[in-house]
């Protein structure tokens, strides 16, 4: 989601993003700052997450064994400011698709914010439900820049350890559930080009670093998001 400001999405943009939600997902990182969007503010955010192991040896071992191994992955979300303090939306993550709700006691224009997010997802290949939540705090630095940090937690299929069947295909019937949690730091920058900006120019960009706390391997996940 964007650090602030307002924009109205075209119906074509909304339909394209909604259709894309059916075929992408992510595991860690949400591209969700602490601030809410503000009433009637609608956004569509696309992002790519790039897992990076701290040691090449660990990456090679994880890739060979398939244990706690993540490939780069995309994510998409649609969000709307239902009120000044509440956002509702739809996101794709971890082969799943589902709604989320974010609440902050501060107004969207406040310099500082704390917020809580809760979401439910339907994991399509496994045909099971996953849940997730996060607690975030952030602060605006001037008109355009925003810094934030969060603790994310979730419960659902262990998507970093998908077992294979005898044919080497993903065995979704044998996948186990796990609790995952991570620490996340992010920075968002609003481009601030005004109401006359081109529909092809993003409203804002964001960068996140996520550190999974539940995996056996040391890694960070860098995320880059673009919001319209």
PDB file of C-alpha atoms in Angstrom:
ATOM      1  CA  UNK A   1       0.000   0.000   0.000  1.00  0.00           C
ATOM      2  CA  UNK A   2       1.060   3.520  -0.557  1.00  0.00           C
ATOM      3  CA  UNK A   3       2.411   5.915   2.015  1.00  0.00           C
ATOM      4  CA  UNK A   4      -0.414   8.377   1.366  1.00  0.00           C
ATOM      5  CA  UNK A   5      -2.127  10.581  -1.166  1.00  0.00           C
ATOM      6  CA  UNK A   6      -5.159   9.740  -3.269  1.00  0.00           C
ATOM      7  CA  UNK A   7      -5.863   8.174  -6.608  1.00  0.00           C
ATOM      8  CA  UNK A   8      -8.741   6.443  -8.332  1.00  0.00           C
ATOM      9  CA  UNK A   9      -8.039   3.268 -10.278  1.00  0.00           C
ATOM     10  CA  UNK A  10      -9.497   2.729 -13.709  1.00  0.00           C
ATOM     11  CA  UNK A  11     -11.803  -0.280 -14.082  1.00  0.00           C
ATOM     12  CA  UNK A  12      -9.291  -1.822 -16.486  1.00  0.00           C
ATOM     13  CA  UNK A  13      -6.519  -1.630 -13.878  1.00  0.00           C
ATOM     14  CA  UNK A  14      -8.709  -3.206 -11.195  1.00  0.00           C
ATOM     15  CA  UNK A  15      -9.870  -6.048 -13.446  1.00  0.00           C
ATOM     16  CA  UNK A  16      -6.352  -6.799 -14.640  1.00  0.00           C
ATOM     17  CA  UNK A  17      -4.970  -6.926 -11.114  1.00  0.00           C
ATOM     18  CA  UNK A  18      -7.879  -9.033  -9.858  1.00  0.00           C
ATOM     19  CA  UNK A  19      -7.412 -11.557 -12.637  1.00  0.00           C
ATOM     20  CA  UNK A  20      -3.684 -11.735 -11.938  1.00  0.00           C
ATOM     21  CA  UNK A  21      -4.368 -12.579  -8.289  1.00  0.00           C
ATOM     22  CA  UNK A  22      -5.476 -16.038  -9.333  1.00  0.00           C
ATOM     23  CA  UNK A  23      -2.055 -17.149 -10.483  1.00  0.00           C
ATOM     24  CA  UNK A  24       0.556 -15.594  -8.195  1.00  0.00           C
ATOM     25  CA  UNK A  25       1.489 -15.700  -4.536  1.00  0.00           C
ATOM     26  CA  UNK A  26       4.138 -15.016  -1.930  1.00  0.00           C
ATOM     27  CA  UNK A  27       5.347 -16.447   1.375  1.00  0.00           C
ATOM     28  CA  UNK A  28       6.945 -13.628   3.372  1.00  0.00           C
ATOM     29  CA  UNK A  29       6.611  -9.856   3.125  1.00  0.00           C
ATOM     30  CA  UNK A  30       3.367  -7.971   2.656  1.00  0.00           C
ATOM     31  CA  UNK A  31       4.248  -4.507   1.333  1.00  0.00           C
ATOM     32  CA  UNK A  32       1.951  -3.167   4.068  1.00  0.00           C
ATOM     33  CA  UNK A  33       3.120  -0.032   5.946  1.00  0.00           C
ATOM     34  CA  UNK A  34       1.784   0.988   9.339  1.00  0.00           C
ATOM     35  CA  UNK A  35      -0.451   3.802   8.037  1.00  0.00           C
ATOM     36  CA  UNK A  36      -3.896   3.174   6.645  1.00  0.00           C
ATOM     37  CA  UNK A  37      -4.850   4.514   3.218  1.00  0.00           C
ATOM     38  CA  UNK A  38      -7.545   6.994   4.191  1.00  0.00           C
ATOM     39  CA  UNK A  39     -11.241   6.851   3.364  1.00  0.00           C
ATOM     40  CA  UNK A  40     -12.128   6.088  -0.295  1.00  0.00           C
ATOM     41  CA  UNK A  41      -8.475   5.707  -1.281  1.00  0.00           C
ATOM     42  CA  UNK A  42      -8.077   2.625  -3.543  1.00  0.00           C
ATOM     43  CA  UNK A  43      -4.763   1.060  -4.540  1.00  0.00           C
ATOM     44  CA  UNK A  44      -3.363  -1.887  -6.465  1.00  0.00           C
ATOM     45  CA  UNK A  45       0.130  -3.023  -5.480  1.00  0.00           C
ATOM     46  CA  UNK A  46       2.388  -5.418  -7.335  1.00  0.00           C
ATOM     47  CA  UNK A  47       5.661  -6.650  -5.865  1.00  0.00           C
ATOM     48  CA  UNK A  48       8.478  -9.118  -6.340  1.00  0.00           C
ATOM     49  CA  UNK A  49      10.257 -10.878  -3.464  1.00  0.00           C
ATOM     50  CA  UNK A  50      13.882 -11.992  -3.824  1.00  0.00           C
ATOM     51  CA  UNK A  51      15.118 -14.501  -1.205  1.00  0.00           C
ATOM     52  CA  UNK A  52      18.860 -14.264  -0.531  1.00  0.00           C
ATOM     53  CA  UNK A  53      20.846 -16.759   1.541  1.00  0.00           C
ATOM     54  CA  UNK A  54      23.685 -15.391   3.657  1.00  0.00           C
ATOM     55  CA  UNK A  55      25.993 -18.208   2.550  1.00  0.00           C
ATOM     56  CA  UNK A  56      26.339 -19.749  -0.930  1.00  0.00           C
ATOM     57  CA  UNK A  57      26.824 -23.193   0.614  1.00  0.00           C
ATOM     58  CA  UNK A  58      23.464 -22.976   2.375  1.00  0.00           C
ATOM     59  CA  UNK A  59      21.752 -21.878  -0.822  1.00  0.00           C
ATOM     60  CA  UNK A  60      23.187 -24.827  -2.757  1.00  0.00           C
ATOM     61  CA  UNK A  61      22.194 -27.270  -0.001  1.00  0.00           C
ATOM     62  CA  UNK A  62      18.666 -25.859   0.218  1.00  0.00           C
ATOM     63  CA  UNK A  63      18.243 -25.961  -3.552  1.00  0.00           C
ATOM     64  CA  UNK A  64      19.397 -29.585  -3.712  1.00  0.00           C
ATOM     65  CA  UNK A  65      17.395 -30.841  -0.726  1.00  0.00           C
ATOM     66  CA  UNK A  66      14.318 -28.622  -1.123  1.00  0.00           C
ATOM     67  CA  UNK A  67      14.325 -27.982   2.650  1.00  0.00           C
ATOM     68  CA  UNK A  68      13.543 -24.381   3.625  1.00  0.00           C
ATOM     69  CA  UNK A  69      14.089 -23.291   0.040  1.00  0.00           C
ATOM     70  CA  UNK A  70      12.315 -20.354  -1.580  1.00  0.00           C
ATOM     71  CA  UNK A  71      12.384 -19.173  -5.180  1.00  0.00           C
ATOM     72  CA  UNK A  72      11.822 -15.518  -6.135  1.00  0.00           C
ATOM     73  CA  UNK A  73       8.082 -14.884  -6.223  1.00  0.00           C
ATOM     74  CA  UNK A  74       5.582 -12.140  -7.127  1.00  0.00           C
ATOM     75  CA  UNK A  75       2.607 -10.842  -5.147  1.00  0.00           C
ATOM     76  CA  UNK A  76      -0.419  -8.649  -5.786  1.00  0.00           C
ATOM     77  CA  UNK A  77      -2.964  -6.902  -3.589  1.00  0.00           C
ATOM     78  CA  UNK A  78      -5.982  -4.641  -3.936  1.00  0.00           C
ATOM     79  CA  UNK A  79      -6.848  -2.378  -1.004  1.00  0.00           C
ATOM     80  CA  UNK A  80      -9.432   0.252  -0.176  1.00  0.00           C
ATOM     81  CA  UNK A  81      -9.725   2.694   2.696  1.00  0.00           C
ATOM     82  CA  UNK A  82     -13.126   1.841   4.162  1.00  0.00           C
ATOM     83  CA  UNK A  83     -12.705   4.612   6.770  1.00  0.00           C
ATOM     84  CA  UNK A  84      -9.842   6.805   7.973  1.00  0.00           C
ATOM     85  CA  UNK A  85      -8.817   4.002  10.325  1.00  0.00           C
ATOM     86  CA  UNK A  86      -9.748   0.807   8.469  1.00  0.00           C
ATOM     87  CA  UNK A  87      -8.491  -0.731   5.228  1.00  0.00           C
ATOM     88  CA  UNK A  88     -10.015  -3.778   3.563  1.00  0.00           C
ATOM     89  CA  UNK A  89      -8.519  -5.659   0.665  1.00  0.00           C
ATOM     90  CA  UNK A  90      -7.714  -8.811  -1.251  1.00  0.00           C
ATOM     91  CA  UNK A  91      -4.238 -10.275  -1.623  1.00  0.00           C
ATOM     92  CA  UNK A  92      -2.442 -13.238  -3.135  1.00  0.00           C
ATOM     93  CA  UNK A  93       0.299 -14.892  -1.112  1.00  0.00           C
ATOM     94  CA  UNK A  94       1.709 -18.398  -0.718  1.00  0.00           C
ATOM     95  CA  UNK A  95      -0.385 -19.942  -3.515  1.00  0.00           C
ATOM     96  CA  UNK A  96      -3.360 -18.427  -1.686  1.00  0.00           C
ATOM     97  CA  UNK A  97      -6.019 -15.823  -2.268  1.00  0.00           C
ATOM     98  CA  UNK A  98      -7.985 -14.106   0.441  1.00  0.00           C
ATOM     99  CA  UNK A  99      -9.226 -10.964   2.188  1.00  0.00           C
ATOM    100  CA  UNK A 100      -7.511  -8.883   4.837  1.00  0.00           C
ATOM    101  CA  UNK A 101      -8.411  -6.077   7.217  1.00  0.00           C
ATOM    102  CA  UNK A 102      -6.082  -3.477   8.733  1.00  0.00           C
ATOM    103  CA  UNK A 103      -6.904  -1.165  11.638  1.00  0.00           C
ATOM    104  CA  UNK A 104      -4.983   1.815  13.027  1.00  0.00           C
ATOM    105  CA  UNK A 105      -6.159   4.062  15.882  1.00  0.00           C
ATOM    106  CA  UNK A 106      -4.430   6.995  14.140  1.00  0.00           C
ATOM    107  CA  UNK A 107      -5.730   8.824  11.085  1.00  0.00           C
ATOM    108  CA  UNK A 108      -4.020   8.141   7.758  1.00  0.00           C
ATOM    109  CA  UNK A 109      -2.489  11.644   7.715  1.00  0.00           C
ATOM    110  CA  UNK A 110      -0.916  11.268  11.166  1.00  0.00           C
ATOM    111  CA  UNK A 111       2.913  11.551  11.256  1.00  0.00           C
ATOM    112  CA  UNK A 112       3.190   8.316  13.273  1.00  0.00           C
ATOM    113  CA  UNK A 113       1.063   5.187  13.185  1.00  0.00           C
ATOM    114  CA  UNK A 114       0.643   1.758  14.695  1.00  0.00           C
ATOM    115  CA  UNK A 115      -1.641  -0.824  13.137  1.00  0.00           C
ATOM    116  CA  UNK A 116      -2.796  -4.431  13.232  1.00  0.00           C
ATOM    117  CA  UNK A 117      -3.578  -6.547  10.173  1.00  0.00           C
ATOM    118  CA  UNK A 118      -5.454  -9.848   9.973  1.00  0.00           C
ATOM    119  CA  UNK A 119      -6.094 -11.962   6.908  1.00  0.00           C
ATOM    120  CA  UNK A 120      -7.398 -15.328   5.774  1.00  0.00           C
ATOM    121  CA  UNK A 121      -6.363 -17.135   2.621  1.00  0.00           C
ATOM    122  CA  UNK A 122      -7.496 -20.135   0.631  1.00  0.00           C
ATOM    123  CA  UNK A 123      -4.399 -22.074  -0.482  1.00  0.00           C
ATOM    124  CA  UNK A 124      -5.475 -23.216  -3.923  1.00  0.00           C
ATOM    125  CA  UNK A 125      -3.359 -26.354  -4.588  1.00  0.00           C
ATOM    126  CA  UNK A 126      -3.782 -27.746  -1.053  1.00  0.00           C
ATOM    127  CA  UNK A 127      -7.451 -26.677  -0.758  1.00  0.00           C
ATOM    128  CA  UNK A 128      -7.001 -25.562   2.859  1.00  0.00           C
ATOM    129  CA  UNK A 129      -7.284 -22.307   4.804  1.00  0.00           C
ATOM    130  CA  UNK A 130      -4.329 -20.280   6.093  1.00  0.00           C
ATOM    131  CA  UNK A 131      -4.375 -17.328   8.483  1.00  0.00           C
ATOM    132  CA  UNK A 132      -1.938 -14.444   8.959  1.00  0.00           C
ATOM    133  CA  UNK A 133      -1.528 -11.284  10.975  1.00  0.00           C
ATOM    134  CA  UNK A 134       0.935  -8.493  11.659  1.00  0.00           C
ATOM    135  CA  UNK A 135       1.646  -5.654  14.052  1.00  0.00           C
ATOM    136  CA  UNK A 136       3.321  -2.602  12.527  1.00  0.00           C
ATOM    137  CA  UNK A 137       4.640   0.803  13.549  1.00  0.00           C
ATOM    138  CA  UNK A 138       5.831   3.555  11.261  1.00  0.00           C
ATOM    139  CA  UNK A 139       6.528   7.241  10.835  1.00  0.00           C
ATOM    140  CA  UNK A 140       6.385   9.728   7.984  1.00  0.00           C
ATOM    141  CA  UNK A 141       9.503  11.777   7.319  1.00  0.00           C
ATOM    142  CA  UNK A 142       8.230  14.787   5.437  1.00  0.00           C
ATOM    143  CA  UNK A 143       5.558  14.686   2.730  1.00  0.00           C
ATOM    144  CA  UNK A 144       6.723  11.659   0.750  1.00  0.00           C
ATOM    145  CA  UNK A 145       8.950   9.341   2.781  1.00  0.00           C
ATOM    146  CA  UNK A 146       7.722   6.719   5.236  1.00  0.00           C
ATOM    147  CA  UNK A 147       9.650   4.232   7.395  1.00  0.00           C
ATOM    148  CA  UNK A 148       8.016   1.240   9.092  1.00  0.00           C
ATOM    149  CA  UNK A 149       8.695  -2.031  10.854  1.00  0.00           C
ATOM    150  CA  UNK A 150       6.475  -5.026  11.572  1.00  0.00           C
ATOM    151  CA  UNK A 151       6.233  -8.480  13.086  1.00  0.00           C
ATOM    152  CA  UNK A 152       4.365 -10.917  10.839  1.00  0.00           C
ATOM    153  CA  UNK A 153       2.920 -14.279  11.885  1.00  0.00           C
ATOM    154  CA  UNK A 154       0.865 -16.901  10.079  1.00  0.00           C
ATOM    155  CA  UNK A 155      -0.332 -20.491  10.197  1.00  0.00           C
ATOM    156  CA  UNK A 156      -0.935 -22.740   7.215  1.00  0.00           C
ATOM    157  CA  UNK A 157       0.726 -25.136   4.754  1.00  0.00           C
ATOM    158  CA  UNK A 158       4.539 -25.197   4.941  1.00  0.00           C
ATOM    159  CA  UNK A 159       5.214 -23.660   1.533  1.00  0.00           C
ATOM    160  CA  UNK A 160       8.985 -23.619   2.026  1.00  0.00           C
ATOM    161  CA  UNK A 161       8.945 -27.427   2.341  1.00  0.00           C
ATOM    162  CA  UNK A 162       6.551 -28.843  -0.247  1.00  0.00           C
ATOM    163  CA  UNK A 163       7.046 -32.639  -0.469  1.00  0.00           C
ATOM    164  CA  UNK A 164       7.354 -34.437  -3.790  1.00  0.00           C
ATOM    165  CA  UNK A 165       5.565 -37.598  -4.907  1.00  0.00           C
ATOM    166  CA  UNK A 166       7.193 -40.587  -6.608  1.00  0.00           C
ATOM    167  CA  UNK A 167       7.071 -38.728  -9.944  1.00  0.00           C
ATOM    168  CA  UNK A 168       8.907 -35.693  -8.608  1.00  0.00           C
ATOM    169  CA  UNK A 169       5.770 -33.520  -8.611  1.00  0.00           C
ATOM    170  CA  UNK A 170       4.588 -31.399  -5.688  1.00  0.00           C
ATOM    171  CA  UNK A 171       2.518 -33.605  -3.350  1.00  0.00           C
ATOM    172  CA  UNK A 172      -0.037 -31.209  -1.898  1.00  0.00           C
ATOM    173  CA  UNK A 173      -1.880 -34.014  -0.080  1.00  0.00           C
ATOM    174  CA  UNK A 174       1.205 -34.707   2.044  1.00  0.00           C
ATOM    175  CA  UNK A 175       2.143 -31.127   2.904  1.00  0.00           C
ATOM    176  CA  UNK A 176       2.216 -30.256   6.598  1.00  0.00           C
ATOM    177  CA  UNK A 177       1.097 -27.113   8.404  1.00  0.00           C
ATOM    178  CA  UNK A 178       3.452 -24.767  10.211  1.00  0.00           C
ATOM    179  CA  UNK A 179       3.546 -21.482  12.088  1.00  0.00           C
ATOM    180  CA  UNK A 180       5.695 -18.910  10.313  1.00  0.00           C
ATOM    181  CA  UNK A 181       6.836 -15.554  11.636  1.00  0.00           C
ATOM    182  CA  UNK A 182       9.204 -12.852  10.486  1.00  0.00           C
ATOM    183  CA  UNK A 183      10.489  -9.354  11.154  1.00  0.00           C
ATOM    184  CA  UNK A 184      10.004  -6.788   8.404  1.00  0.00           C
ATOM    185  CA  UNK A 185      11.515  -3.344   7.759  1.00  0.00           C
ATOM    186  CA  UNK A 186      10.344  -1.114   4.956  1.00  0.00           C
ATOM    187  CA  UNK A 187      10.586   2.292   3.358  1.00  0.00           C
ATOM    188  CA  UNK A 188       7.947   3.823   1.116  1.00  0.00           C
ATOM    189  CA  UNK A 189       8.273   6.830  -1.155  1.00  0.00           C
ATOM    190  CA  UNK A 190       5.326   8.661  -2.670  1.00  0.00           C
ATOM    191  CA  UNK A 191       6.105  10.026  -6.108  1.00  0.00           C
ATOM    192  CA  UNK A 192       3.774  12.954  -5.465  1.00  0.00           C
ATOM    193  CA  UNK A 193       3.130  13.928  -9.065  1.00  0.00           C
ATOM    194  CA  UNK A 194      -0.301  15.383  -8.369  1.00  0.00           C
ATOM    195  CA  UNK A 195      -3.811  14.627  -9.691  1.00  0.00           C
ATOM    196  CA  UNK A 196      -2.849  15.269 -13.330  1.00  0.00           C
ATOM    197  CA  UNK A 197      -0.225  12.519 -13.438  1.00  0.00           C
ATOM    198  CA  UNK A 198      -0.313   9.834 -16.107  1.00  0.00           C
ATOM    199  CA  UNK A 199      -2.163   6.610 -15.261  1.00  0.00           C
ATOM    200  CA  UNK A 200       1.040   4.772 -16.173  1.00  0.00           C
ATOM    201  CA  UNK A 201       3.082   6.478 -13.439  1.00  0.00           C
ATOM    202  CA  UNK A 202       2.977   4.725 -10.035  1.00  0.00           C
ATOM    203  CA  UNK A 203       1.557   6.489  -7.017  1.00  0.00           C
ATOM    204  CA  UNK A 204       4.405   5.198  -4.851  1.00  0.00           C
ATOM    205  CA  UNK A 205       7.226   2.672  -4.589  1.00  0.00           C
ATOM    206  CA  UNK A 206       8.380   0.674  -1.577  1.00  0.00           C
ATOM    207  CA  UNK A 207      11.316  -1.483  -0.526  1.00  0.00           C
ATOM    208  CA  UNK A 208      11.200  -4.105   2.227  1.00  0.00           C
ATOM    209  CA  UNK A 209      13.668  -6.405   3.966  1.00  0.00           C
ATOM    210  CA  UNK A 210      12.100  -9.422   5.669  1.00  0.00           C
ATOM    211  CA  UNK A 211      13.933 -11.802   8.004  1.00  0.00           C
ATOM    212  CA  UNK A 212      12.132 -15.176   8.446  1.00  0.00           C
ATOM    213  CA  UNK A 213      12.440 -16.418  12.036  1.00  0.00           C
ATOM    214  CA  UNK A 214      11.054 -19.922  11.541  1.00  0.00           C
ATOM    215  CA  UNK A 215      13.426 -21.332   8.903  1.00  0.00           C
ATOM    216  CA  UNK A 216      16.533 -23.388   9.638  1.00  0.00           C
ATOM    217  CA  UNK A 217      18.641 -21.377   7.181  1.00  0.00           C
ATOM    218  CA  UNK A 218      19.868 -17.797   7.455  1.00  0.00           C
ATOM    219  CA  UNK A 219      18.301 -15.655   4.757  1.00  0.00           C
ATOM    220  CA  UNK A 220      16.748 -12.295   4.063  1.00  0.00           C
ATOM    221  CA  UNK A 221      14.024 -11.521   1.563  1.00  0.00           C
ATOM    222  CA  UNK A 222      14.240  -8.263  -0.362  1.00  0.00           C
ATOM    223  CA  UNK A 223      10.977  -6.950  -1.752  1.00  0.00           C
ATOM    224  CA  UNK A 224      10.261  -4.201  -4.247  1.00  0.00           C
ATOM    225  CA  UNK A 225       6.687  -2.947  -4.644  1.00  0.00           C
ATOM    226  CA  UNK A 226       4.929  -0.540  -6.973  1.00  0.00           C
ATOM    227  CA  UNK A 227       1.538   0.959  -6.101  1.00  0.00           C
ATOM    228  CA  UNK A 228      -1.009   2.498  -8.467  1.00  0.00           C
TER     229      UNK A 228
END
